[in-house]
Short mmCIF file of C-alpha atoms in Angstrom, two decimals:
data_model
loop_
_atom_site.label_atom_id
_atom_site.label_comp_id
_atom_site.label_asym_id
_atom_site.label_seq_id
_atom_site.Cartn_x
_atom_site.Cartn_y
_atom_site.Cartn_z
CA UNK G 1 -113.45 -50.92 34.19
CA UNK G 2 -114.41 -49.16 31.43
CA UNK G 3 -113.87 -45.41 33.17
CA UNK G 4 -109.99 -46.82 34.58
CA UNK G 5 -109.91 -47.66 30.45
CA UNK G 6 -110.61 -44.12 29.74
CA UNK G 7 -108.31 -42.24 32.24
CA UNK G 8 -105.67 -44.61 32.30
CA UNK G 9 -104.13 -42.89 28.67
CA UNK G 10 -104.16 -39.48 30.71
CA UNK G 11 -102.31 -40.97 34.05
CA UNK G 12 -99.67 -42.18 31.53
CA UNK G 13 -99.24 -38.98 30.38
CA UNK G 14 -99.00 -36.99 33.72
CA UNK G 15 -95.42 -36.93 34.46
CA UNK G 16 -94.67 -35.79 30.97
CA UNK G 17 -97.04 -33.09 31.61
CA UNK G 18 -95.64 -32.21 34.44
CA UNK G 19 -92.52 -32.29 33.31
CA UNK G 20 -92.67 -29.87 30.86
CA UNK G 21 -94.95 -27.49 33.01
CA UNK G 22 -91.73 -27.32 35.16
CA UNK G 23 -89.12 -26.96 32.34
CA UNK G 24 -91.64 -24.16 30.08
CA UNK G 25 -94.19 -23.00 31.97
CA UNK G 26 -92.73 -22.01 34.87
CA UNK G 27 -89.37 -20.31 33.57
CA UNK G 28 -91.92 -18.19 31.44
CA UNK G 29 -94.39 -17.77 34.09
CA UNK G 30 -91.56 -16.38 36.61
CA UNK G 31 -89.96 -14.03 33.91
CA UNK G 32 -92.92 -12.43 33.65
CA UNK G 33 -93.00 -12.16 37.78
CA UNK G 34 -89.82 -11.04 37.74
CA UNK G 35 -90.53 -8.11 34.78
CA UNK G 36 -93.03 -6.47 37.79
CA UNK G 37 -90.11 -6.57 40.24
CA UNK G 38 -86.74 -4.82 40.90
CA UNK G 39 -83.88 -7.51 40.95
CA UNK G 40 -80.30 -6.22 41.13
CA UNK G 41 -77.86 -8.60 42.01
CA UNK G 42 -75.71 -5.40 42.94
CA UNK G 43 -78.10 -4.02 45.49
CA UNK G 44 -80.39 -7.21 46.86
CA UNK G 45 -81.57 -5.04 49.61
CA UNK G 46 -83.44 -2.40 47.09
CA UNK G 47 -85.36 -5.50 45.34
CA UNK G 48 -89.44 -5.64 45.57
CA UNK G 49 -92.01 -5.16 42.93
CA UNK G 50 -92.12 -1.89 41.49
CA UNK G 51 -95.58 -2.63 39.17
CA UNK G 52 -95.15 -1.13 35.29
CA UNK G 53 -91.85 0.75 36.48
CA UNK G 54 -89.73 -1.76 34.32
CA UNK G 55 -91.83 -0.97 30.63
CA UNK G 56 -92.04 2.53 31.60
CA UNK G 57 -88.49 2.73 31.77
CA UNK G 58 -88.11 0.96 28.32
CA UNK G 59 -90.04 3.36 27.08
CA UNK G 60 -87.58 6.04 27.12
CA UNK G 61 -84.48 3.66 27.01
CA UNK G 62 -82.61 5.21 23.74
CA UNK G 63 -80.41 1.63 23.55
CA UNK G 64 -83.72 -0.23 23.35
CA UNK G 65 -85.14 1.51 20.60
CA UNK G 66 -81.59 0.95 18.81
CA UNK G 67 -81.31 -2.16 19.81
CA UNK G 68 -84.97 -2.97 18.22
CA UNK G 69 -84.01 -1.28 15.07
CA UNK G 70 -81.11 -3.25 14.70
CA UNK G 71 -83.13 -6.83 15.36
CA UNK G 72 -85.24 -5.87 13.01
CA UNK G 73 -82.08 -4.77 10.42
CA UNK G 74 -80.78 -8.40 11.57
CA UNK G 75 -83.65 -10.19 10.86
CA UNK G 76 -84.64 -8.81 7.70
CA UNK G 77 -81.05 -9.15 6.04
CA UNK G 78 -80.75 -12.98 7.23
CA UNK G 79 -84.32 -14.23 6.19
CA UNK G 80 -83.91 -12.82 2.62
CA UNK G 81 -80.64 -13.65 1.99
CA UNK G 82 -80.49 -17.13 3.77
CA UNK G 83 -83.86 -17.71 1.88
CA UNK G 84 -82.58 -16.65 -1.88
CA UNK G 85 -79.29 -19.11 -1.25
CA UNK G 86 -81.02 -21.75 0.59
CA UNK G 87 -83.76 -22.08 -2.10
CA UNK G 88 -81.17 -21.86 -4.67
CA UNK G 89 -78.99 -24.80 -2.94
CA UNK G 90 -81.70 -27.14 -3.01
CA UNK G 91 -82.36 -26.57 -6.23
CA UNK G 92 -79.12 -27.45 -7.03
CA UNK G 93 -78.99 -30.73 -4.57
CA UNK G 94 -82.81 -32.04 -5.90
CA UNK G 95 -80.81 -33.48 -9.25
CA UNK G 96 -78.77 -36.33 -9.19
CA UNK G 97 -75.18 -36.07 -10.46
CA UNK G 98 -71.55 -37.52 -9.54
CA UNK G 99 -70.62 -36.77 -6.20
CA UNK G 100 -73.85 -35.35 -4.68
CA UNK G 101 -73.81 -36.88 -1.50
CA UNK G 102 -70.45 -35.85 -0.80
CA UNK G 103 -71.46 -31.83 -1.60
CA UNK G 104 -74.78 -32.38 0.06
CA UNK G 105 -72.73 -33.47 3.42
CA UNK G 106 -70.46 -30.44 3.09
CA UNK G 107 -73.08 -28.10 2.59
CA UNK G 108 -75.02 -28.76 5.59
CA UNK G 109 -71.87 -29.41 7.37
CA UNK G 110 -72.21 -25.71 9.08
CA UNK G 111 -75.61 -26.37 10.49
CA UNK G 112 -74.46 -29.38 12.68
CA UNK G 113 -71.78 -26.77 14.21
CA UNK G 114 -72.28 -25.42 17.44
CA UNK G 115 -72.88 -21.55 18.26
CA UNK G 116 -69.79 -21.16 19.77
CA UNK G 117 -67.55 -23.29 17.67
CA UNK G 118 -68.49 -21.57 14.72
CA UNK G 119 -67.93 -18.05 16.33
CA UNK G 120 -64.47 -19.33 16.94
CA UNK G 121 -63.61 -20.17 13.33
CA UNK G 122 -65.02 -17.03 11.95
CA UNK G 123 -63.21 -15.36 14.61
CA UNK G 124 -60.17 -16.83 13.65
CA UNK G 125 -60.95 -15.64 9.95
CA UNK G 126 -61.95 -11.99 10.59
CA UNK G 127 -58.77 -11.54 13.12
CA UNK G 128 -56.91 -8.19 12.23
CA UNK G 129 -53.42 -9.52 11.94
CA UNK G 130 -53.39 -12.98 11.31
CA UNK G 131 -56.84 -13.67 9.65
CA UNK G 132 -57.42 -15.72 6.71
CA UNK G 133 -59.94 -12.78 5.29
CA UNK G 134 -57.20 -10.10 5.38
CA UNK G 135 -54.23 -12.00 4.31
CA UNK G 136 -56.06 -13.26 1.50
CA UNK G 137 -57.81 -9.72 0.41
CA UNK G 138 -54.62 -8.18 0.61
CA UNK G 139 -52.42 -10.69 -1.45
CA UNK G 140 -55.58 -9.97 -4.20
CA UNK G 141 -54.60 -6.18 -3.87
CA UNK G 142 -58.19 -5.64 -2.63
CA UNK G 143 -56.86 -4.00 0.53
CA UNK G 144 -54.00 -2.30 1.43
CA UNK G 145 -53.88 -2.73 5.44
CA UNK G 146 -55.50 -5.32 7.34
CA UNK G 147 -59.67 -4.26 8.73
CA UNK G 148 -60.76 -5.05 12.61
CA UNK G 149 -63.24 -6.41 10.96
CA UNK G 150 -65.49 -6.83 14.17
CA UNK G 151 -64.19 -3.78 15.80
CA UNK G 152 -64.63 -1.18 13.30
CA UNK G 153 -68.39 0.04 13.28
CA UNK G 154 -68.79 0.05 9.72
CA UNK G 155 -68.07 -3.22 9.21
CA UNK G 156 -69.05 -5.06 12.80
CA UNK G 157 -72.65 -5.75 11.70
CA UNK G 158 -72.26 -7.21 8.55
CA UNK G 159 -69.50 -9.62 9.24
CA UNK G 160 -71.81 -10.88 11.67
CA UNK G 161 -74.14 -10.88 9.00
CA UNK G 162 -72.21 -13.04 7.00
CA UNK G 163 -70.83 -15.40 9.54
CA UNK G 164 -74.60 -15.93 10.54
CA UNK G 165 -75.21 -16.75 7.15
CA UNK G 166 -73.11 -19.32 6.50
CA UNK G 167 -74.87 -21.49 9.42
CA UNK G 168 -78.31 -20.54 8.93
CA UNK G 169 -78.63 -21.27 4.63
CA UNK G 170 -77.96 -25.12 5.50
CA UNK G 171 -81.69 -25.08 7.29
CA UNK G 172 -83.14 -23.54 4.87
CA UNK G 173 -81.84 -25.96 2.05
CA UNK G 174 -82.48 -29.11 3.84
CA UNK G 175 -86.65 -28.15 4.45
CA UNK G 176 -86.49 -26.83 1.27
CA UNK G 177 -84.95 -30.07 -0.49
CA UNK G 178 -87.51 -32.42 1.52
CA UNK G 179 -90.30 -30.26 0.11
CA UNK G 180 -88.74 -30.43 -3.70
CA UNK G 181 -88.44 -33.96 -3.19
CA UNK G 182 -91.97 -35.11 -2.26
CA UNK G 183 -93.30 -33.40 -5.65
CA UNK G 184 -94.35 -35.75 -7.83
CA UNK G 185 -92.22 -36.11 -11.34
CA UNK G 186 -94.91 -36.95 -13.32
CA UNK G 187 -96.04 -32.99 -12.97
CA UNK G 188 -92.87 -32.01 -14.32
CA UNK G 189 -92.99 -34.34 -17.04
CA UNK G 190 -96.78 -32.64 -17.95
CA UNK G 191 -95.51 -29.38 -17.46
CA UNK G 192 -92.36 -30.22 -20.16
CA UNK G 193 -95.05 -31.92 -22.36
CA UNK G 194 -96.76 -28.54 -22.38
CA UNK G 195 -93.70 -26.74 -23.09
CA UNK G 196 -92.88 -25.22 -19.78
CA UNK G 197 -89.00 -24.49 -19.05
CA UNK G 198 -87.48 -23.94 -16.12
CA UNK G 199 -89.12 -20.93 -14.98
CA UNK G 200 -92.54 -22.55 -15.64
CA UNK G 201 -91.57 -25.51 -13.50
CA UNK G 202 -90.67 -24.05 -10.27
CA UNK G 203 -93.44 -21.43 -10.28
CA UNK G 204 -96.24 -23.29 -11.82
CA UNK G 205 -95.08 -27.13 -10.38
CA UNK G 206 -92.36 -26.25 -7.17
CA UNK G 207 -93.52 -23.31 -5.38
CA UNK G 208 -97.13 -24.80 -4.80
CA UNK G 209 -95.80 -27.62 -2.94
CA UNK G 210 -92.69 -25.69 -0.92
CA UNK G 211 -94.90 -22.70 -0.30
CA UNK G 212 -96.17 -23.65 2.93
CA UNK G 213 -92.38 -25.23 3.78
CA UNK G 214 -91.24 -21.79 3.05
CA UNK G 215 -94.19 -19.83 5.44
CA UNK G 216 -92.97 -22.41 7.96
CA UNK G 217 -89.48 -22.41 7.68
CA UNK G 218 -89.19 -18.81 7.32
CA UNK G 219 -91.21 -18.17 10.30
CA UNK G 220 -89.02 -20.44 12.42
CA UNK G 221 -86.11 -19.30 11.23
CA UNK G 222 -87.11 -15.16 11.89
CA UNK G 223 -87.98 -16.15 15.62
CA UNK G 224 -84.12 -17.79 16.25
CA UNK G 225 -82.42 -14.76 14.25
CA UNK G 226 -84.12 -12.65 16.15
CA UNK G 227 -83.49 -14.33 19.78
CA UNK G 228 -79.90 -14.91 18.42
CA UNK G 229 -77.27 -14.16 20.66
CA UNK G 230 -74.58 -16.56 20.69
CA UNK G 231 -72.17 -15.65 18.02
CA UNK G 232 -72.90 -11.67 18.22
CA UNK G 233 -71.70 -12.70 21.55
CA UNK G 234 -69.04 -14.21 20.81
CA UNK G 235 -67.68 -11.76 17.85
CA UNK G 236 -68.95 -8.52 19.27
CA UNK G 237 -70.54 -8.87 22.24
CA UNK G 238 -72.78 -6.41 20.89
CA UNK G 239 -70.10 -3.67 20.04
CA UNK G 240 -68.44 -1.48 18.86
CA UNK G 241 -70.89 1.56 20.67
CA UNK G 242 -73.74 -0.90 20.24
CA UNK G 243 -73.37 -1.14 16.39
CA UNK G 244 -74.21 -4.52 16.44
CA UNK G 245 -76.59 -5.14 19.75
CA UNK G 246 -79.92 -6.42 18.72
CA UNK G 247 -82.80 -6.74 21.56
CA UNK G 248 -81.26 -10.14 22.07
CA UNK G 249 -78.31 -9.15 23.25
CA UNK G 250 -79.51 -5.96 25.07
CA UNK G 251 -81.57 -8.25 27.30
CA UNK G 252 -78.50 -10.78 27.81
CA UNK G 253 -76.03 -8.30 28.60
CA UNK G 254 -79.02 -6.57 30.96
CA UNK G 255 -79.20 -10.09 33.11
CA UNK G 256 -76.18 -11.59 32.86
CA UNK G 257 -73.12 -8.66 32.70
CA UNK G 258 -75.40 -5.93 34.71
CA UNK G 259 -76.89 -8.48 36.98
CA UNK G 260 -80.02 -6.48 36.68
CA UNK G 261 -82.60 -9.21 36.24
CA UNK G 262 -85.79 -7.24 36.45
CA UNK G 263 -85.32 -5.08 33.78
CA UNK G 264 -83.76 -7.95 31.77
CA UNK G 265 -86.85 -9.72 32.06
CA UNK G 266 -88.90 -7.02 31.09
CA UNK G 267 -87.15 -6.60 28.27
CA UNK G 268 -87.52 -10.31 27.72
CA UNK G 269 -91.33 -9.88 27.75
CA UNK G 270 -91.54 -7.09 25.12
CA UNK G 271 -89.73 -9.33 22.91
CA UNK G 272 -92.15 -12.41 23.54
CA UNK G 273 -94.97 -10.08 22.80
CA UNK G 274 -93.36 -8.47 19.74
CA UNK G 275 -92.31 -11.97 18.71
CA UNK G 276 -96.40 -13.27 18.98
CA UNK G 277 -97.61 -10.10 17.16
CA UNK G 278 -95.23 -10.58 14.26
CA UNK G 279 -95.76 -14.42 14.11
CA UNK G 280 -99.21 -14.34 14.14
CA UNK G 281 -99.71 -11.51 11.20
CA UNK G 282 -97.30 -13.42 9.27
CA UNK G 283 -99.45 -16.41 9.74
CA UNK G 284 -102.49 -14.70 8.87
CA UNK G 285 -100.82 -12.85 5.95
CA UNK G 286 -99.46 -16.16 4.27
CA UNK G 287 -102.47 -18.00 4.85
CA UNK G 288 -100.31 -21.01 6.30
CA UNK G 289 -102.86 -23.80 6.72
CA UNK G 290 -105.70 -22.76 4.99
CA UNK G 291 -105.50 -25.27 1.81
CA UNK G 292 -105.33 -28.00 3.86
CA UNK G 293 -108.54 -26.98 6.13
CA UNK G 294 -110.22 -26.43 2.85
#
């Protein structure tokens, strides 16, 4: 009896196991099959593995390389900016005054969006001719003819920039908020008693207790900018002459529009790895963890 006591918790949780072996474990485990192997949808005949061919060929792929420098571009512009404004939003929502659950809705209104819907509005905005951006920059005398904004390869990447922006700040502000709120008042009152200001209270009383929010949240939010692909998608499909396709997208457009799934996967598993290296030295860098364990 006592053995059937002790297994019985692991037979209950078998065909959960199972379950997700089937829906992770084995998409990842046959990408990285399928990075050995030559898959063309074009030419099925000419498919069979082909060893290293695959990351030898990324090696010398020039649109890799400039698709990498451009994740990284991506990245790096998103996570600072998203995390200045997100951190200054729920500084802003942590106080009570009139009307704050009204602006707190509105504000993380954009993160309930979908991908795609939200590619449409901004879509709608950025349009040449008949786009609220234009018409309204132009009745301001800011411009004098309408921009493609998306189109034109000086401004393709950061419009994307900024229409990713507006969805992503939303996740930052609502960790950030839950963080703010679970410190306890009484520090701030000690910290006023001792004639702290507001500087003195968010470095000396906030930022101890968000900090490892912040590791955490930033981490998360640097892998999904970086495997983002909807709304450059959507807006650019990684246009105009690549201005705006990040390893994401390279890999997307490899597999889905080229039908070339061996290379696309591949590409898929330098990403992973870059992905782990990153994560991990940021982990080890921020010392996420370590207070608690001590």
């Amino acid at each position: 009896m006592g053995r059937k006591k002790t297994y019985m918790p692991y037979l209950l949780m078998l065909p959960t196991a199972a379950l997700l072996i089937w829906l992770l474990l084995y998409p990842v485990g046959n990408v990285f099959y399928t990075s050995f192997r030559r898959e063309l949808l074009t030419r099925p005949k000419q498919n069979g593995f082909i060893g290293l061919d695959n990351f030898v060929r990324i090696g010398t792929d020039p649109v890799f390389w400039e698709s990498l420098v451009h994740s990284f571009q991506w990245v790096a512009a998103e996570m600072g900016l998203q995390m200045v404004f997100g951190l200054g939003l729920a500084l802003l929502l942590k106080g009570r005054f009139k009307g704050c659950g009204v602006f707190r809705a509105v504000i993380f209104l954009p993160w309930a969006l979908s991908g795609v819907l939200v590619s449409m509005l901004w879509s709608m905005m950025y349009y040449e001719n008949v786009g609220v951006l234009n018409d309204l920059l132009q009745r301001l005398g800011i411009l004098s003819k309408a921009v493609a904004w998306t189109g034109n390869k000086h401004t393709a990447f950061w419009a994307l920039i900024a229409a990713e922006l507006w969805r992503g700040i939303p996740f930052f502000s609502i960790m950030l908020l839950a963080a703010l709120q679970s410190v306890p008042q009484e520090l701030y009152e000690a910290c006023r008693a001792d004639g702290g200001g507001m500087r003195e209270n968010f470095f000396y009383v906030s930022f101890p207790y968000i900090k490892e929010t912040l590791v955490l949240t930033t981490l998360l939010r640097t892998i999904w900018e970086f495997n983002s692909v909807d709304l450059i998608l959507n807006l650019t499909g990684g246009g105009p002459v690549h201005k705006t396709t990040t390893l994401a997208v390279y890999l997307a457009n490899t597999a889905r529009r080229d039908g070339n799934f061996g290379y696309g996967s591949s590409l898929a598993v330098v990403s992973f790895l870059i992905l782990f290296v990153l994560a991990g030295g940021y982990l080890r860098l921020s010392g996420f963890g370590k207070e608690e364990r001590g």
